[in-house]
């Protein structure tokens, strides 16, 4: 329920509105009853109507695209920052310097890692806004509600970490699974690579086949480890292999783990079911249900999680699916904003998945 | 705007709820503020929870599937009939016989053709409910509002006819194009063939190629001709070629026509623009805009129409796109229901398209 | 049959070997018993092994990529030129200036139009090698055999023209169809746009929908018109609309035409069947056969053509399918080379299509 | 090299020629210089020309489909049996009873498991030809050459086992990896499910998403375990999760394992490289090469294998790709036949992969 103390409506800017996560944030906010989109930033496309970059949203009364520097943030409550990683940190620092009352929901990777050294190791350059890096709330909505309520800066989790942490966080640290045994084999679609024109994302290249990539060096691995290590109270390394499948949206993560002492696949299933009871977007499928499919959450903010007994004694297999552009980025960003402003957490996010 | 005389809410049954048009009707009605889904009929799947046939809609509080004969229609206002053609006519006749106050929105082909002989010729057997065939309102929403308001039985147009008639009806008969010159080259995706397991709709068969089918003998041709002949005040034959493309949803119709005396592609464009000004779902793209794409209406009730000058003097090319499962079937069905009950015509239908 | 006067084997260079038509030429020549690939030119990728740009052809003993200027053409018999249009003409002129005995099979658009003014109109700049433009043989293999035997420079037809001209050339000019009535509605896949990274060819953009493009201004239209006007002995304009479908390979052209005086769809079918009797790559499907599908020629040099009676008196519908990268470019290039050297015309080209 | 003792050519029948593995066997044998296809069996389609079920192979001079009982096996050397599992065993037993000199290459699952009880457990009924089950040679070509040379009945491995056993067999048992640690996360396309019309294989269902299936109970698991246990000299259980991706062909297997004592990912890579040196179809990619993609082996008999160091100490990640219809079934079947008859093992199988 929306809090009686919440504002009746707020004004939002989307920065980086010409990319896929920008567009998806626009799509969702368009149907949000308490948010008015007042600015759409995209430096290289400044001046164009939004319908020129996204014809499917033409005619919706959206503002034209404009340069970041032309946005008047004095009247804006919240900015969704959908810029590429690396450039975001300076933009955010500048915005806070000039508009201290602004709230920022960042969809980039810039504020996800809390440790400056870790950031520098994985991203190849020192972080430009270390104070903000520490301040940022890691916005995995289901685990960050208290911190989100007073947050000024939210770092939305990566798409892969969202798909893996939702099933894993309730298990790791409670001894339900062996912290060191986790293998995450994840598959995503084309939009995971963004809208910039790259050869490997051409339909001709990826349209009719499946490949693995960034094996053992994807930047979402340390992000998962940071969150898992925290609940485990111990440093932890995950095995993580991303794959690119010939589809537009969706992540399916197949997770393998050794059971904790005395645990069974059924006890893992019960713990997850119990943990997520009442959560609006997380569905733990009944024991024995058919395995999840990305088609079943397409275009929606839902997560489906299923637990299976391996034939191998002492092992459990967990499968989770999300839409990488919704729960994996823009949907979760809106969900976080709802929590920040005391809105009903599901506001603007109850669309059913689009299947077929 | 919703009429003040409208009921605050109505109860709906979906018959044939396990097929794609049934599912899509459910998806849309789930978000409709004035409709309560009280029964889901599917004889062969009776007893199953809806989530067992459509996992993406699990957990939405929907009734279980049941046999048609087990539905108590005395408390139901409107039935959406999503059964295969041929069997529908008897079902509808029986329902009206038993429940004279019921309203039925039929998504099958059974009541689209008004002439019994024409029906028998194209469908290979005599119509079983000739009186109802005559009574049914052909529900191309934008052209049937008055009739819809008092309709008891609505025959929703086929997906191809919807894509072709929306651009053509305002042009034919006014002399803007030559009635006899119309060629409709249409392309659709897999869901146009329904959910029943047929070899030609397997991913392995159609997944990576494009084919034509039913050339010069598709049943949607006489349906288009019936509507066009009526406005032309003369019998008229169209050339119609459907194609199957490797995608799930969407129809793109490329229409070729000879211009009427004194007309130009621009005058055709202006006429369409003028005709559809203010229509919530029909967008006539500005002259010179990029050509329409099915991606731009996916999952939505929108129609995009664009007009182009052919290099050949005296010819115009018109392209229209719809989502075959929404404006091409279930979305238009809900739109028709909105008109029938005096609801705001856009109620439940304002979702933005899902792109990418 | 290979002529007894033919060389037992020849040496070939592929220039522009990093693009799709370059790759496809390599793939086909690898299995050609009379051709040795001795150089692979790609200025921007010079120095890389071929497997670095096309891993599926790694380990085949191919030469590394090199800069054009580093290729020693003195020992090379034939060069396949797979460069972008516009730049090709100067390259070809330079090569002939330095290596007068070289033969060149050009897959670009540069030498397809025979008229300098027409070229300038459609390509926006004057042609840089007017003499060669006149000399080049337009290599639609089935119609150019005599000229090919002594050709030094062959301009391979565009992919769309190949799909349309094969059914149309035998009909136009003989009065079988009305020259002025031709409408070509063609659909292609992603590789028609080449391998360069463009936003509109990303899987995320085009992967799950279908669009029209370049309506009434595609450069393949004047190419078709040049060939058709020649057989018609009169200037002729075609209506041509290309579409982009979510698949990698394939063109399906749906052609509409008014029948000539006294002709019937059956007489058109007979004429095509008769015309192509004995042709190794052109299959005119039997009357009444299922419509062609691009899946049925995928990866092969075949053309399938089918003829249908329209319901509209006096009209015929013709559907043809090719693989745009084989018969639509590299396969036809190899076929032309076979004719030029007196090899059996099917040498290296008899692979069965890959279906499913 | 083909043995001088080999027959110059042999006559083959394909039984079950209307399914995908039947078709693929036909496609490959059509280009095999030493095999003549003399009969194509398909009981339910008997009497049809082959082009009626596979239009892409029309016009190739193939015999019409016929009933099994109408095939005269007295003149046939080898039968490729492409029937569904379960029915195959009786057919094979009958054929051997009547034609003792016949050789049979079976592509079904019926003779893969050597143990009658294991078969009964996984397939739900007792094996009908226990003697043949014991006699059958498990035809993973690279590991079965000696046995194949004198084999009368060959059981071709399943597609998943082929993709997993090729990388795993040289490692397990030599202590390079821990036998008990193996996890195989595999992804396949639509044709893995065959050509029979099933709802879950419709394009509308699977076309734009990815799902897991048969988790921990796929029948290919015991097949892998049988082969691995044999080299390990100890019973061994693998964790195996298959997935369905929206593509037609291809398997990508991502394999996780704990390194054996003193081993490193590099030593694993070296062992595989060494083991497969000189193998015509198995390519172990160089250390550091980009990860394999199913696109790179599409339509071909190749296997690409790559080895990666996990970030987690002591773990190795191996990725292998095959075309499920070629090396995963019909290609390997032909390869086995080549070995059986002393033909060059690559005869008929050297087509380059089809990419893009």
PDB file of C-alpha atoms in Angstrom, chain B residues 61-207:
ATOM      1  CA  UNK B  61      -6.330 -15.560  -8.823  1.00  0.00           C
ATOM      2  CA  UNK B  62      -7.959 -16.888 -11.963  1.00  0.00           C
ATOM      3  CA  UNK B  63     -10.637 -19.602 -11.851  1.00  0.00           C
ATOM      4  CA  UNK B  64      -9.645 -23.111 -12.865  1.00  0.00           C
ATOM      5  CA  UNK B  65     -10.466 -24.301 -16.354  1.00  0.00           C
ATOM      6  CA  UNK B  66     -13.816 -26.007 -16.616  1.00  0.00           C
ATOM      7  CA  UNK B  67     -16.066 -27.669 -19.157  1.00  0.00           C
ATOM      8  CA  UNK B  68     -18.402 -25.399 -21.037  1.00  0.00           C
ATOM      9  CA  UNK B  69     -21.413 -27.210 -19.640  1.00  0.00           C
ATOM     10  CA  UNK B  70     -20.269 -26.520 -16.102  1.00  0.00           C
ATOM     11  CA  UNK B  71     -20.297 -22.757 -16.509  1.00  0.00           C
ATOM     12  CA  UNK B  72     -23.242 -21.031 -14.877  1.00  0.00           C
ATOM     13  CA  UNK B  73     -24.006 -18.293 -17.357  1.00  0.00           C
ATOM     14  CA  UNK B  74     -26.905 -16.886 -15.369  1.00  0.00           C
ATOM     15  CA  UNK B  75     -24.546 -14.572 -13.532  1.00  0.00           C
ATOM     16  CA  UNK B  76     -22.349 -13.820 -16.521  1.00  0.00           C
ATOM     17  CA  UNK B  77     -22.752 -10.670 -18.581  1.00  0.00           C
ATOM     18  CA  UNK B  78     -20.468 -11.332 -21.490  1.00  0.00           C
ATOM     19  CA  UNK B  79     -18.784 -14.378 -22.982  1.00  0.00           C
ATOM     20  CA  UNK B  80     -15.710 -14.172 -25.133  1.00  0.00           C
ATOM     21  CA  UNK B  81     -15.876 -17.116 -27.455  1.00  0.00           C
ATOM     22  CA  UNK B  82     -12.392 -18.244 -28.541  1.00  0.00           C
ATOM     23  CA  UNK B  83     -13.265 -21.612 -30.020  1.00  0.00           C
ATOM     24  CA  UNK B  84     -12.182 -22.923 -33.421  1.00  0.00           C
ATOM     25  CA  UNK B  85     -14.359 -21.975 -36.357  1.00  0.00           C
ATOM     26  CA  UNK B  86     -17.015 -24.447 -37.351  1.00  0.00           C
ATOM     27  CA  UNK B  87     -17.851 -25.565 -33.823  1.00  0.00           C
ATOM     28  CA  UNK B  88     -18.564 -22.068 -32.570  1.00  0.00           C
ATOM     29  CA  UNK B  89     -21.880 -21.479 -34.338  1.00  0.00           C
ATOM     30  CA  UNK B  90     -23.669 -24.285 -32.557  1.00  0.00           C
ATOM     31  CA  UNK B  91     -22.204 -23.305 -29.200  1.00  0.00           C
ATOM     32  CA  UNK B  92     -23.334 -19.731 -29.637  1.00  0.00           C
ATOM     33  CA  UNK B  93     -26.796 -20.742 -30.774  1.00  0.00           C
ATOM     34  CA  UNK B  94     -27.177 -23.001 -27.742  1.00  0.00           C
ATOM     35  CA  UNK B  95     -25.987 -20.338 -25.349  1.00  0.00           C
ATOM     36  CA  UNK B  96     -28.428 -17.771 -26.667  1.00  0.00           C
ATOM     37  CA  UNK B  97     -31.219 -20.324 -26.524  1.00  0.00           C
ATOM     38  CA  UNK B  98     -30.567 -20.929 -22.847  1.00  0.00           C
ATOM     39  CA  UNK B  99     -29.360 -17.479 -21.768  1.00  0.00           C
ATOM     40  CA  UNK B 100     -31.158 -14.854 -23.807  1.00  0.00           C
ATOM     41  CA  UNK B 101     -29.600 -11.953 -21.906  1.00  0.00           C
ATOM     42  CA  UNK B 102     -26.019 -13.048 -22.507  1.00  0.00           C
ATOM     43  CA  UNK B 103     -23.814 -11.009 -24.792  1.00  0.00           C
ATOM     44  CA  UNK B 104     -21.216 -12.808 -26.850  1.00  0.00           C
ATOM     45  CA  UNK B 105     -18.041 -11.472 -28.381  1.00  0.00           C
ATOM     46  CA  UNK B 106     -16.943 -14.133 -30.821  1.00  0.00           C
ATOM     47  CA  UNK B 107     -13.347 -14.317 -31.976  1.00  0.00           C
ATOM     48  CA  UNK B 108     -13.841 -17.193 -34.396  1.00  0.00           C
ATOM     49  CA  UNK B 109     -14.618 -16.896 -38.092  1.00  0.00           C
ATOM     50  CA  UNK B 110     -18.138 -18.287 -37.751  1.00  0.00           C
ATOM     51  CA  UNK B 111     -20.141 -15.088 -37.876  1.00  0.00           C
ATOM     52  CA  UNK B 112     -17.938 -12.880 -39.999  1.00  0.00           C
ATOM     53  CA  UNK B 113     -19.487 -13.676 -43.366  1.00  0.00           C
ATOM     54  CA  UNK B 114     -23.037 -12.484 -43.564  1.00  0.00           C
ATOM     55  CA  UNK B 115     -24.115 -14.578 -46.498  1.00  0.00           C
ATOM     56  CA  UNK B 116     -24.977 -18.211 -45.919  1.00  0.00           C
ATOM     57  CA  UNK B 117     -23.968 -19.327 -49.371  1.00  0.00           C
ATOM     58  CA  UNK B 118     -20.665 -17.528 -49.228  1.00  0.00           C
ATOM     59  CA  UNK B 119     -19.998 -19.175 -45.884  1.00  0.00           C
ATOM     60  CA  UNK B 120     -20.855 -22.608 -47.254  1.00  0.00           C
ATOM     61  CA  UNK B 121     -18.597 -22.079 -50.253  1.00  0.00           C
ATOM     62  CA  UNK B 122     -15.555 -21.093 -48.227  1.00  0.00           C
ATOM     63  CA  UNK B 123     -16.019 -23.295 -45.177  1.00  0.00           C
ATOM     64  CA  UNK B 124     -17.327 -26.387 -46.898  1.00  0.00           C
ATOM     65  CA  UNK B 125     -20.520 -26.929 -44.934  1.00  0.00           C
ATOM     66  CA  UNK B 126     -23.799 -25.073 -44.433  1.00  0.00           C
ATOM     67  CA  UNK B 127     -23.944 -22.594 -41.570  1.00  0.00           C
ATOM     68  CA  UNK B 128     -25.736 -23.993 -38.518  1.00  0.00           C
ATOM     69  CA  UNK B 129     -27.149 -20.733 -37.208  1.00  0.00           C
ATOM     70  CA  UNK B 130     -28.203 -18.634 -40.139  1.00  0.00           C
ATOM     71  CA  UNK B 131     -30.305 -16.205 -38.115  1.00  0.00           C
ATOM     72  CA  UNK B 132     -27.410 -15.389 -35.839  1.00  0.00           C
ATOM     73  CA  UNK B 133     -25.131 -15.069 -38.828  1.00  0.00           C
ATOM     74  CA  UNK B 134     -27.346 -12.225 -40.010  1.00  0.00           C
ATOM     75  CA  UNK B 135     -27.686 -10.665 -36.590  1.00  0.00           C
ATOM     76  CA  UNK B 136     -23.979 -10.580 -35.755  1.00  0.00           C
ATOM     77  CA  UNK B 137     -22.279  -7.197 -35.836  1.00  0.00           C
ATOM     78  CA  UNK B 138     -18.947  -7.241 -37.666  1.00  0.00           C
ATOM     79  CA  UNK B 139     -16.774  -5.734 -34.993  1.00  0.00           C
ATOM     80  CA  UNK B 140     -14.094  -3.725 -36.707  1.00  0.00           C
ATOM     81  CA  UNK B 141     -14.305  -1.335 -33.796  1.00  0.00           C
ATOM     82  CA  UNK B 142     -13.550   1.930 -35.584  1.00  0.00           C
ATOM     83  CA  UNK B 143     -16.332   1.295 -38.098  1.00  0.00           C
ATOM     84  CA  UNK B 144     -18.973  -0.416 -35.981  1.00  0.00           C
ATOM     85  CA  UNK B 145     -19.504   1.711 -32.906  1.00  0.00           C
ATOM     86  CA  UNK B 146     -23.154   2.447 -33.340  1.00  0.00           C
ATOM     87  CA  UNK B 147     -24.069  -1.109 -34.102  1.00  0.00           C
ATOM     88  CA  UNK B 148     -21.877  -2.397 -31.271  1.00  0.00           C
ATOM     89  CA  UNK B 149     -23.744  -0.368 -28.666  1.00  0.00           C
ATOM     90  CA  UNK B 150     -26.822  -2.510 -28.995  1.00  0.00           C
ATOM     91  CA  UNK B 151     -25.218  -5.710 -30.236  1.00  0.00           C
ATOM     92  CA  UNK B 152     -25.876  -9.055 -28.635  1.00  0.00           C
ATOM     93  CA  UNK B 153     -23.421 -10.950 -30.826  1.00  0.00           C
ATOM     94  CA  UNK B 154     -20.213  -9.475 -32.182  1.00  0.00           C
ATOM     95  CA  UNK B 155     -18.100 -11.171 -34.809  1.00  0.00           C
ATOM     96  CA  UNK B 156     -14.562  -9.909 -34.365  1.00  0.00           C
ATOM     97  CA  UNK B 157     -12.729  -9.543 -37.687  1.00  0.00           C
ATOM     98  CA  UNK B 158      -9.919 -11.828 -38.696  1.00  0.00           C
ATOM     99  CA  UNK B 159      -6.388 -10.689 -38.088  1.00  0.00           C
ATOM    100  CA  UNK B 160      -5.517 -10.161 -41.760  1.00  0.00           C
ATOM    101  CA  UNK B 161      -8.772  -8.312 -42.522  1.00  0.00           C
ATOM    102  CA  UNK B 162      -8.148  -5.998 -39.577  1.00  0.00           C
ATOM    103  CA  UNK B 163      -4.707  -5.119 -40.896  1.00  0.00           C
ATOM    104  CA  UNK B 164      -6.007  -4.485 -44.409  1.00  0.00           C
ATOM    105  CA  UNK B 165      -9.449  -2.972 -43.826  1.00  0.00           C
ATOM    106  CA  UNK B 166      -8.312  -0.221 -41.517  1.00  0.00           C
ATOM    107  CA  UNK B 167      -6.237   1.431 -44.263  1.00  0.00           C
ATOM    108  CA  UNK B 168      -8.538   0.422 -47.115  1.00  0.00           C
ATOM    109  CA  UNK B 169     -12.067   1.133 -45.901  1.00  0.00           C
ATOM    110  CA  UNK B 170     -11.676   4.913 -45.819  1.00  0.00           C
ATOM    111  CA  UNK B 171     -10.235   4.872 -49.343  1.00  0.00           C
ATOM    112  CA  UNK B 172     -12.399   2.433 -51.247  1.00  0.00           C
ATOM    113  CA  UNK B 173     -15.718   3.791 -52.397  1.00  0.00           C
ATOM    114  CA  UNK B 174     -14.692   7.409 -52.138  1.00  0.00           C
ATOM    115  CA  UNK B 175     -12.746   7.049 -55.323  1.00  0.00           C
ATOM    116  CA  UNK B 176      -9.391   7.563 -53.655  1.00  0.00           C
ATOM    117  CA  UNK B 177      -8.184   4.263 -55.026  1.00  0.00           C
ATOM    118  CA  UNK B 178      -9.425   2.028 -57.802  1.00  0.00           C
ATOM    119  CA  UNK B 179     -11.620  -0.564 -56.110  1.00  0.00           C
ATOM    120  CA  UNK B 180     -10.544  -3.325 -58.379  1.00  0.00           C
ATOM    121  CA  UNK B 181      -6.819  -2.815 -58.109  1.00  0.00           C
ATOM    122  CA  UNK B 182      -6.115  -3.856 -54.546  1.00  0.00           C
ATOM    123  CA  UNK B 183      -3.294  -6.289 -53.809  1.00  0.00           C
ATOM    124  CA  UNK B 184      -2.615  -7.270 -50.203  1.00  0.00           C
ATOM    125  CA  UNK B 185       0.677  -8.972 -49.513  1.00  0.00           C
ATOM    126  CA  UNK B 186       0.579  -9.879 -45.826  1.00  0.00           C
ATOM    127  CA  UNK B 187       3.091 -11.479 -43.492  1.00  0.00           C
ATOM    128  CA  UNK B 188       2.304 -12.999 -40.128  1.00  0.00           C
ATOM    129  CA  UNK B 189       3.999 -15.004 -37.389  1.00  0.00           C
ATOM    130  CA  UNK B 190       3.525 -18.370 -35.744  1.00  0.00           C
ATOM    131  CA  UNK B 191       0.657 -17.531 -33.450  1.00  0.00           C
ATOM    132  CA  UNK B 192      -1.554 -16.802 -36.440  1.00  0.00           C
ATOM    133  CA  UNK B 193      -1.800 -20.568 -36.719  1.00  0.00           C
ATOM    134  CA  UNK B 194      -3.025 -21.099 -33.179  1.00  0.00           C
ATOM    135  CA  UNK B 195      -1.691 -23.327 -30.434  1.00  0.00           C
ATOM    136  CA  UNK B 196      -2.588 -26.711 -31.824  1.00  0.00           C
ATOM    137  CA  UNK B 197       0.418 -28.845 -32.609  1.00  0.00           C
ATOM    138  CA  UNK B 198       0.902 -28.894 -36.366  1.00  0.00           C
ATOM    139  CA  UNK B 199       4.072 -29.923 -38.128  1.00  0.00           C
ATOM    140  CA  UNK B 200       4.293 -26.776 -40.226  1.00  0.00           C
ATOM    141  CA  UNK B 201       4.272 -24.574 -37.117  1.00  0.00           C
ATOM    142  CA  UNK B 202       7.132 -26.384 -35.401  1.00  0.00           C
ATOM    143  CA  UNK B 203      10.148 -24.220 -34.706  1.00  0.00           C
ATOM    144  CA  UNK B 204      12.275 -26.671 -36.637  1.00  0.00           C
ATOM    145  CA  UNK B 205      10.085 -26.201 -39.711  1.00  0.00           C
ATOM    146  CA  UNK B 206       9.430 -22.465 -39.744  1.00  0.00           C
ATOM    147  CA  UNK B 207      12.065 -21.086 -37.412  1.00  0.00           C
TER     148      UNK B 207
END
